[in-house]
Amino acid sequence: LVVSLFPGRWTMGASTEDFVSFMNRAWTAFHAVEECASRLEAAGFVKLDEKEPKWGLQKNGKYYFTRNESSLVAFVVGGRYDPDTSGAVVIGAHTDSPCPKLKPRSFLEKGGNAMLGVVGYGGGLWHTWFDRDLTVAGRALLKRDDNRLVSKLVKVERPICRVSTLAIHLLSADERAAFKPNLQNHLPPMLASGVRDQLWKKDPPGTTTTTTTTKGGGGEKNNK
């Protein structure tokens, strides 16, 4: 599907570059559909509305529609298409991929640390998510002043959280050889801002703290 959207650019270098560009935009299923729709429209495809009772398709027409903003169907009607005798060639692909998904109530606090409650989606290679910079992306539903819900795509383009493993001397040789994390207990990422908030809890940025020490008959006294 991705390659077919770029006619005239069939060299390996150009195709690879375009694919990487697509992947850098398609972080989630919602972003993948948005990017595909944008490229389809640039290639002359017309968006259809599933609510319409009749689409009025034309021969040689190029069309697409989306559902839930997370799936997309695109098709071309051939110039010699006959509904009684013609068939169709279908190609399918995923827009989603395994990842930790935020729970509806996603804020966690463990040991004074701000964390994100997540659930493992799909059959992920979960060990690859540990000890690397992570962020969040997806779709948010907002309520307008007239009480109507609107959806907005979210992509935080900087690292804000991390899933850390134990130091090597806290693991046995068997645990290191067969890394099997408990997704409920071990996968929730720690928010990077949580550490900052704890550090700034008493002395916010811009506050100057001075320490003086006095000695007297009752011993030493520290004043801040």
XYZ file of N, CA and C in Angstrom:
672
model
N 0.830 -1.199 0.000
C 0.000 0.000 0.000
C 0.861 1.245 0.000
N 1.908 1.263 0.806
C 2.739 2.454 0.885
C 3.471 2.683 -0.425
N 4.084 1.624 -0.973
C 4.869 1.772 -2.195
C 3.983 2.197 -3.350
N 2.747 1.689 -3.432
C 1.883 1.969 -4.568
C 1.440 3.428 -4.617
N 1.662 4.183 -3.568
C 1.224 5.570 -3.549
C 2.246 6.522 -4.144
N 3.396 6.013 -4.602
C 4.444 6.897 -5.072
C 4.846 6.546 -6.503
N 3.961 6.771 -7.470
C 4.303 6.432 -8.851
C 5.492 7.251 -9.336
N 6.337 6.605 -10.136
C 7.470 7.303 -10.702
C 8.688 7.367 -9.803
N 8.622 6.760 -8.619
C 9.764 6.787 -7.695
C 10.107 5.359 -7.298
N 10.674 4.630 -8.232
C 10.867 3.204 -8.008
C 12.310 2.833 -7.711
N 13.221 3.770 -7.652
C 14.582 3.416 -7.283
C 14.616 3.037 -5.811
N 15.536 2.149 -5.467
C 15.598 1.645 -4.101
C 15.812 2.762 -3.098
N 16.694 3.712 -3.411
C 16.972 4.792 -2.477
C 15.756 5.652 -2.211
N 15.028 6.045 -3.254
C 13.858 6.895 -3.093
C 12.747 6.167 -2.352
N 12.529 4.903 -2.675
C 11.481 4.139 -2.010
C 11.790 3.958 -0.528
N 13.045 3.663 -0.225
C 13.433 3.499 1.171
C 13.268 4.797 1.943
N 13.676 5.892 1.347
C 13.557 7.192 1.997
C 12.096 7.537 2.263
N 11.231 7.251 1.283
C 9.805 7.525 1.465
C 9.203 6.660 2.558
N 9.631 5.395 2.608
C 9.099 4.499 3.636
C 9.499 4.969 5.033
N 10.756 5.360 5.191
C 11.210 5.865 6.484
C 10.450 7.134 6.859
N 10.227 8.012 5.868
C 9.457 9.236 6.119
C 8.042 8.900 6.566
N 7.427 7.903 5.926
C 6.080 7.481 6.317
C 6.065 6.942 7.737
N 7.030 6.078 8.067
C 7.072 5.485 9.399
C 7.299 6.539 10.483
N 8.067 7.569 10.158
C 8.308 8.629 11.135
C 7.061 9.457 11.395
N 6.095 9.408 10.486
C 4.832 10.119 10.691
C 3.742 9.202 11.255
N 3.808 7.917 10.937
C 2.747 6.971 11.293
C 3.048 6.293 12.622
N 3.108 7.052 13.698
C 3.433 6.487 15.011
C 2.366 5.521 15.499
N 1.108 5.856 15.259
C -0.014 5.041 15.735
C -0.918 4.712 14.559
N -1.926 3.874 14.804
C -2.886 3.565 13.740
C -3.589 4.823 13.258
N -3.889 5.739 14.166
C -4.573 6.974 13.797
C -3.682 7.857 12.911
N -2.406 7.952 13.276
C -1.491 8.757 12.467
C -1.211 8.071 11.125
N -1.183 6.741 11.107
C -0.968 6.019 9.855
C -2.112 6.282 8.881
N -3.345 6.253 9.376
C -4.505 6.522 8.519
C -4.482 7.965 8.024
N -4.144 8.901 8.893
C -4.069 10.306 8.487
C -3.028 10.492 7.386
N -1.859 9.869 7.543
C -0.803 10.010 6.545
C -1.191 9.335 5.234
N -1.804 8.151 5.307
C -2.252 7.470 4.082
C -3.307 8.290 3.353
N -4.252 8.857 4.111
C -5.303 9.668 3.496
C -4.710 10.883 2.793
N -3.729 11.512 3.417
C -3.089 12.677 2.817
C -2.396 12.308 1.506
N -1.727 11.168 1.497
C -1.014 10.744 0.291
C -1.985 10.276 -0.789
N -3.067 9.646 -0.384
C -4.072 9.230 -1.361
C -4.704 10.438 -2.050
N -5.043 11.452 -1.276
C -5.648 12.651 -1.869
C -4.665 13.354 -2.801
N -3.383 13.344 -2.434
C -2.378 13.932 -3.316
C -2.271 13.158 -4.623
N -2.636 11.865 -4.598
C -2.599 11.024 -5.794
C -3.927 11.023 -6.536
N -4.874 11.880 -6.129
C -6.139 12.007 -6.854
C -7.284 11.161 -6.347
N -7.153 10.542 -5.182
C -8.246 9.758 -4.618
C -9.282 10.683 -3.975
N -10.539 10.273 -4.034
C -11.652 11.053 -3.481
C -12.170 10.348 -2.231
N -12.353 11.111 -1.156
C -12.842 10.525 0.094
C -14.343 10.304 0.032
N -14.779 9.122 0.474
C -16.192 8.770 0.530
C -16.679 8.779 1.965
N -17.972 8.964 2.129
C -18.598 8.955 3.451
C -19.475 7.722 3.562
N -19.188 6.871 4.558
C -19.971 5.638 4.724
C -21.437 5.915 5.037
N -21.743 7.104 5.532
C -23.126 7.428 5.873
C -23.990 7.701 4.637
N -23.346 8.004 3.524
C -24.100 8.292 2.307
C -24.760 7.023 1.777
N -26.059 7.097 1.405
C -26.749 5.893 0.921
C -26.235 5.395 -0.423
N -25.688 6.304 -1.243
C -25.191 5.900 -2.555
C -23.944 6.720 -2.877
N -22.904 6.047 -3.343
C -21.647 6.729 -3.598
C -21.536 7.283 -5.022
N -22.187 6.679 -5.984
C -22.079 7.154 -7.359
C -20.683 6.986 -7.936
N -20.160 5.772 -7.841
C -18.807 5.504 -8.313
C -18.744 5.551 -9.839
N -17.605 6.017 -10.343
C -17.404 6.133 -11.778
C -16.249 5.234 -12.216
N -16.295 4.783 -13.446
C -15.173 4.010 -13.993
C -13.936 4.897 -14.054
N -12.804 4.278 -13.781
C -11.511 4.975 -13.688
C -11.442 5.905 -12.471
N -12.410 5.784 -11.577
C -12.400 6.600 -10.368
C -11.522 5.997 -9.284
N -10.961 6.866 -8.450
C -10.107 6.441 -7.336
C -10.719 6.966 -6.041
N -10.976 6.060 -5.086
C -11.732 6.427 -3.897
C -11.112 5.811 -2.643
N -11.501 6.381 -1.492
C -11.109 5.797 -0.208
C -12.096 6.239 0.862
N -12.158 5.472 1.940
C -12.928 5.880 3.117
C -12.235 5.353 4.357
N -12.533 5.957 5.494
C -11.932 5.563 6.763
C -13.025 5.179 7.749
N -12.632 4.449 8.767
C -13.555 4.073 9.842
C -12.823 4.198 11.172
N -13.442 4.919 12.094
C -12.896 5.126 13.436
C -11.537 5.831 13.411
N -11.188 6.408 12.279
C -9.902 7.083 12.109
C -8.707 6.145 12.300
N -8.967 4.847 12.380
C -7.881 3.889 12.606
C -7.797 2.823 11.514
N -8.730 2.814 10.576
C -8.662 1.876 9.456
C -9.044 2.620 8.174
N -8.532 2.128 7.059
C -8.719 2.814 5.782
C -8.876 1.790 4.670
N -9.774 2.081 3.740
C -9.970 1.254 2.549
C -9.851 2.164 1.337
N -8.972 1.821 0.415
C -8.808 2.566 -0.825
C -8.989 1.614 -2.007
N -9.605 2.093 -3.067
C -9.821 1.231 -4.221
C -9.925 2.068 -5.502
N -9.675 1.402 -6.610
C -9.763 2.010 -7.939
C -10.748 1.204 -8.768
N -11.665 1.892 -9.448
C -12.627 1.244 -10.336
C -12.032 1.235 -11.745
N -11.850 0.069 -12.313
C -11.241 -0.037 -13.642
C -12.101 0.566 -14.730
N -11.456 0.974 -15.807
C -12.188 1.578 -16.925
C -13.106 0.610 -17.631
N -12.819 -0.686 -17.552
C -13.669 -1.707 -18.194
C -14.389 -2.559 -17.148
N -14.584 -1.979 -15.959
C -15.217 -2.748 -14.887
C -16.653 -3.101 -15.231
N -17.005 -4.371 -14.995
C -18.363 -4.869 -15.204
C -18.783 -5.570 -13.913
N -19.827 -5.091 -13.242
C -20.224 -5.699 -11.963
C -20.636 -7.160 -12.076
N -20.971 -7.607 -13.257
C -21.407 -8.996 -13.432
C -20.249 -9.944 -13.710
N -19.177 -9.454 -14.310
C -18.104 -10.357 -14.730
C -16.738 -10.016 -14.128
N -16.548 -8.808 -13.665
C -15.232 -8.386 -13.180
C -15.007 -8.814 -11.735
N -13.752 -9.026 -11.406
C -13.385 -9.371 -10.040
C -12.614 -8.235 -9.388
N -11.895 -8.562 -8.329
C -11.142 -7.540 -7.600
C -9.862 -8.158 -7.061
N -8.834 -7.359 -6.971
C -7.565 -7.739 -6.350
C -7.464 -6.969 -5.038
N -7.276 -7.691 -3.922
C -7.294 -7.076 -2.607
C -5.943 -7.270 -1.923
N -5.421 -6.202 -1.348
C -4.193 -6.238 -0.554
C -4.516 -5.660 0.819
N -4.135 -6.359 1.887
C -4.419 -5.893 3.238
C -3.142 -5.715 4.048
N -3.186 -4.818 5.012
C -2.038 -4.567 5.880
C -2.533 -4.010 7.203
N -1.705 -4.129 8.235
C -2.035 -3.581 9.549
C -1.746 -2.086 9.586
N -2.570 -1.343 10.310
C -2.216 0.035 10.661
C -1.717 0.110 12.095
N -1.963 -0.927 12.888
C -1.535 -0.933 14.290
C -0.294 -1.810 14.454
N 0.277 -1.774 15.631
C 1.435 -2.598 15.949
C 1.477 -2.804 17.459
N 2.134 -3.878 17.927
C 2.210 -4.125 19.373
C 2.880 -2.967 20.108
N 2.297 -2.596 21.234
C 2.842 -1.493 22.024
C 2.174 -1.487 23.392
N 2.744 -0.792 24.373
C 2.030 -0.559 25.636
C 0.979 0.529 25.426
N -0.284 0.203 25.675
C -1.359 1.184 25.502
C -1.789 1.746 26.852
N -2.043 3.053 26.869
C -2.488 3.689 28.101
C -3.846 3.162 28.523
N -4.008 2.908 29.809
C -5.301 2.525 30.342
C -6.192 3.764 30.454
N -7.518 3.576 30.515
C -8.408 4.741 30.670
C -8.052 5.591 31.888
N -7.719 4.949 32.987
C -7.203 5.648 34.178
C -5.714 5.340 34.244
N -4.936 6.202 33.637
C -3.540 5.852 33.363
C -2.537 6.371 34.387
N -2.950 7.230 35.324
C -1.974 7.785 36.261
C -1.736 6.810 37.403
N -0.462 6.507 37.655
C -0.070 5.655 38.765
C 0.938 6.398 39.631
N 0.959 6.048 40.888
C 1.970 6.591 41.789
C 2.495 5.453 42.638
N 3.775 5.138 42.459
C 4.416 4.053 43.199
C 5.701 4.569 43.820
N 5.804 4.427 45.134
C 7.011 4.853 45.814
C 7.340 6.316 45.611
N 6.299 7.138 45.470
C 6.512 8.559 45.238
C 6.843 8.915 43.806
N 6.799 7.940 42.893
C 7.113 8.186 41.486
C 5.831 8.262 40.660
N 5.766 9.225 39.760
C 4.642 9.340 38.838
C 4.871 8.403 37.665
N 3.886 7.514 37.404
C 4.032 6.503 36.373
C 2.782 6.444 35.512
N 2.878 5.720 34.407
C 1.757 5.555 33.489
C 1.247 4.118 33.548
N -0.055 3.965 33.771
C -0.661 2.644 33.729
C -0.891 2.217 32.290
N -0.309 1.087 31.896
C -0.412 0.618 30.520
C -0.815 -0.852 30.496
N -1.262 -1.281 29.336
C -1.566 -2.695 29.113
C -0.881 -3.105 27.820
N -0.305 -4.288 27.791
C 0.377 -4.762 26.590
C -0.616 -5.061 25.480
N -0.445 -4.422 24.333
C -1.331 -4.615 23.184
C -0.612 -5.457 22.134
N -1.161 -6.606 21.815
C -0.554 -7.472 20.817
C 0.575 -8.311 21.393
N 1.190 -9.083 20.549
C 2.299 -9.944 20.971
C 3.624 -9.241 20.776
N 3.914 -8.300 21.643
C 5.091 -7.459 21.468
C 6.385 -8.114 21.903
N 7.486 -7.639 21.360
C 8.815 -7.999 21.854
C 9.112 -7.049 23.010
N 8.562 -7.378 24.165
C 8.509 -6.405 25.263
C 9.878 -6.049 25.806
N 10.858 -6.926 25.687
C 12.188 -6.591 26.204
C 12.795 -5.404 25.455
N 12.327 -5.142 24.221
C 12.888 -4.024 23.455
C 12.374 -2.667 23.941
N 11.370 -2.658 24.815
C 10.815 -1.410 25.314
C 11.538 -0.926 26.569
N 12.403 -1.738 27.123
C 13.071 -1.372 28.372
C 14.333 -0.550 28.096
N 14.612 0.350 29.035
C 15.863 1.135 29.017
C 16.041 1.936 27.729
N 14.991 2.592 27.294
C 15.087 3.479 26.140
C 14.116 4.639 26.328
N 14.393 5.746 25.663
C 13.520 6.907 25.766
C 12.180 6.622 25.104
N 11.091 6.955 25.795
C 9.749 6.717 25.293
C 8.920 7.999 25.362
N 7.840 8.020 24.600
C 6.913 9.146 24.635
C 5.503 8.607 24.428
N 4.524 9.471 24.243
C 3.140 9.036 24.063
C 2.580 9.650 22.780
N 1.645 8.932 22.168
C 0.976 9.404 20.954
C -0.339 8.664 20.828
N -1.252 9.222 20.042
C -2.538 8.569 19.836
C -3.630 9.576 19.541
N -4.821 9.272 20.025
C -5.982 10.133 19.793
C -6.633 10.496 21.117
N -7.003 11.767 21.248
C -7.704 12.246 22.444
C -9.087 12.733 22.036
N -10.084 12.414 22.856
C -11.453 12.894 22.631
C -11.723 14.062 23.558
N -12.133 15.174 22.988
C -12.375 16.398 23.736
C -13.845 16.779 23.659
N -14.367 17.325 24.749
C -15.748 17.795 24.769
C -15.775 19.306 24.553
N -16.495 19.742 23.535
C -16.591 21.161 23.234
C -17.621 21.836 24.139
N -17.722 23.152 24.015
C -18.673 23.904 24.835
C -20.119 23.483 24.577
N -20.396 23.004 23.347
C -21.758 22.556 23.022
C -21.964 21.075 23.359
N -21.025 20.486 24.148
C -21.088 19.092 24.606
C -20.850 18.062 23.499
N -20.437 18.506 22.325
C -20.100 17.563 21.266
C -18.656 17.102 21.441
N -18.418 15.832 21.105
C -17.075 15.272 21.206
C -16.332 15.446 19.892
N -15.088 15.870 19.978
C -14.222 15.974 18.806
C -12.934 15.226 19.110
N -12.332 14.678 18.082
C -11.091 13.926 18.268
C -9.908 14.742 17.752
N -8.805 14.651 18.469
C -7.568 15.315 18.084
C -6.424 14.313 18.187
N -5.559 14.311 17.194
C -4.393 13.439 17.247
C -3.307 14.076 18.109
N -2.655 13.231 18.897
C -1.630 13.691 19.836
C -0.317 13.009 19.511
N 0.763 13.776 19.494
C 2.095 13.221 19.284
C 3.085 14.101 20.052
N 3.588 13.603 21.155
C 4.576 14.336 21.945
C 5.958 13.981 21.399
N 6.581 14.905 20.702
C 7.812 14.599 19.970
C 9.063 14.830 20.818
N 9.037 14.345 22.032
C 10.223 14.363 22.889
C 10.066 13.246 23.924
N 11.150 12.703 24.428
C 11.041 11.626 25.425
C 10.528 12.158 26.755
N 9.524 11.480 27.315
C 8.961 11.919 28.597
C 8.877 10.788 29.611
N 9.170 9.549 29.208
C 9.040 8.447 30.159
C 10.017 7.330 29.792
N 10.126 6.377 30.705
C 11.124 5.310 30.535
C 10.730 4.096 31.369
N 10.978 2.904 30.828
C 10.788 1.656 31.559
C 12.179 1.105 31.867
N 12.545 1.118 33.128
C 13.901 0.725 33.512
C 13.944 -0.716 34.016
N 15.083 -1.370 33.811
C 15.302 -2.703 34.359
C 16.155 -2.586 35.623
N 16.192 -3.670 36.377
C 17.020 -3.699 37.569
C 18.504 -3.706 37.202
N 19.311 -3.211 38.102
C 20.757 -3.294 37.900
C 21.171 -4.764 37.803
N 22.229 -5.022 37.065
C 22.615 -6.398 36.756
C 22.892 -7.219 38.015
N 23.436 -6.604 39.080
C 23.774 -7.381 40.273
C 22.549 -7.714 41.121
N 21.347 -7.207 40.724
C 20.109 -7.552 41.421
C 19.350 -8.671 40.719
N 19.904 -9.177 39.632
C 19.277 -10.262 38.883
C 20.155 -11.503 38.937
N 19.506 -12.648 38.991
C 20.259 -13.900 38.937
C 20.623 -14.213 37.488
N 21.519 -15.156 37.295
C 21.927 -15.544 35.944
C 20.744 -16.091 35.162
N 19.882 -16.865 35.831
C 18.705 -17.416 35.152
C 17.746 -16.305 34.730
N 17.584 -15.292 35.578
C 16.685 -14.185 35.232
C 17.226 -13.373 34.056
N 18.545 -13.222 34.001
C 19.127 -12.497 32.886
C 19.004 -13.289 31.589
N 19.120 -14.610 31.679
C 19.053 -15.451 30.479
C 17.635 -15.556 29.937
N 16.631 -15.547 30.819
C 15.229 -15.676 30.398
C 14.445 -14.481 30.927
N 14.571 -13.377 30.241
C 13.919 -12.141 30.671
C 12.426 -12.233 30.357
N 11.601 -12.384 31.391
C 10.159 -12.518 31.218
C 9.445 -11.528 32.135
N 9.297 -10.296 31.690
C 8.672 -9.286 32.551
C 7.189 -9.551 32.754
N 6.723 -9.233 33.935
C 5.291 -9.232 34.222
C 4.747 -7.894 33.731
N 3.910 -7.922 32.687
C 3.489 -6.675 32.054
C 2.723 -5.774 33.006
N 1.972 -6.365 33.921
C 1.187 -5.563 34.854
C 2.085 -4.822 35.842
N 3.126 -5.475 36.303
C 3.971 -4.888 37.336
C 5.236 -4.207 36.805
N 5.770 -4.701 35.688
C 7.075 -4.241 35.233
C 7.040 -3.280 34.054
N 5.925 -3.226 33.300
C 5.899 -2.423 32.077
C 5.488 -0.966 32.269
N 4.781 -0.567 33.334
C 4.391 0.842 33.465
C 5.597 1.777 33.425
N 5.627 2.724 32.482
C 6.779 3.638 32.387
C 6.749 4.688 33.493
N 7.929 5.142 33.871
C 8.053 6.246 34.820
C 8.123 7.554 34.039
N 7.321 8.521 34.438
C 7.341 9.813 33.774
C 8.614 10.574 34.132
N 9.261 11.111 33.148
C 10.456 11.909 33.410
C 10.113 13.135 34.236
N 8.928 13.689 34.007
C 8.536 14.883 34.757
C 8.263 14.565 36.222
N 8.021 13.286 36.541
C 7.756 12.928 37.925
C 8.963 13.170 38.811
N 10.152 12.887 38.304
C 11.369 13.133 39.071
C 11.552 14.627 39.284
N 11.331 15.389 38.224
C 11.464 16.834 38.328
C 10.499 17.407 39.354
N 9.243 16.921 39.317
C 8.242 17.432 40.257
C 8.636 17.146 41.692
N 9.221 15.962 41.930
C 9.648 15.642 43.285
C 10.794 16.553 43.729
N 11.721 16.859 42.798
C 12.837 17.726 43.141
C 12.383 19.156 43.406
N 11.354 19.597 42.684
C 10.879 20.969 42.802
C 9.715 21.120 43.774
N 9.384 20.049 44.460
C 8.206 20.071 45.313
C 8.303 21.146 46.392
N 9.486 21.269 47.020
C 9.653 22.240 48.098
C 10.252 23.547 47.595
N 11.159 23.453 46.645
C 11.834 24.650 46.139
C 11.621 24.752 44.634
N 10.578 25.421 44.169
C 10.314 25.540 42.733
C 11.401 26.343 42.040
N 11.457 26.249 40.685
C 12.482 26.979 39.947
C 12.423 28.472 40.262
N 13.616 29.104 40.382
C 13.666 30.521 40.684
C 13.794 30.817 42.156
N 13.649 29.772 43.016
C 13.773 29.959 44.457
C 15.222 29.765 44.873
N 15.731 30.711 45.647
C 17.103 30.624 46.138
C 17.094 30.154 47.574
N 17.842 29.101 47.855
C 17.914 28.550 49.195
C 19.317 28.739 49.746
N 19.410 29.296 50.929
C 20.712 29.464 51.579
C 20.721 28.682 52.873
N 21.877 28.178 53.233
C 22.019 27.387 54.453
C 23.089 28.011 55.334
N 22.731 28.233 56.595
C 23.708 28.755 57.556
C 23.780 27.811 58.740
N 24.946 27.720 59.327
C 25.153 26.839 60.478
C 25.667 27.673 61.650
N 24.975 27.535 62.769
C 25.409 28.246 63.977
C 25.733 27.239 65.050
N 26.678 27.569 65.887
C 27.081 26.711 66.985
C 26.790 27.383 68.321
N 26.330 26.602 69.220
C 26.057 27.129 70.561
C 26.204 26.041 71.587
N 25.784 26.370 72.773
C 25.902 25.395 73.855
C 25.050 24.172 73.614
N 23.961 24.330 72.827
C 23.080 23.177 72.579
C 23.492 22.393 71.353
N 24.665 22.684 70.806
C 25.099 21.968 69.615
C 24.933 22.824 68.371
N 24.828 22.194 67.181
C 24.729 22.905 65.940
C 23.282 23.049 65.517
N 22.972 24.135 64.785
C 21.629 24.379 64.303
C 21.723 24.836 62.847
N 20.957 24.207 62.003
C 20.945 24.549 60.567
C 19.697 25.339 60.263
N 19.855 26.431 59.542
C 18.727 27.259 59.124
C 18.752 27.374 57.597
N 17.599 27.203 56.970
C 17.480 27.343 55.519
C 16.632 28.556 55.193
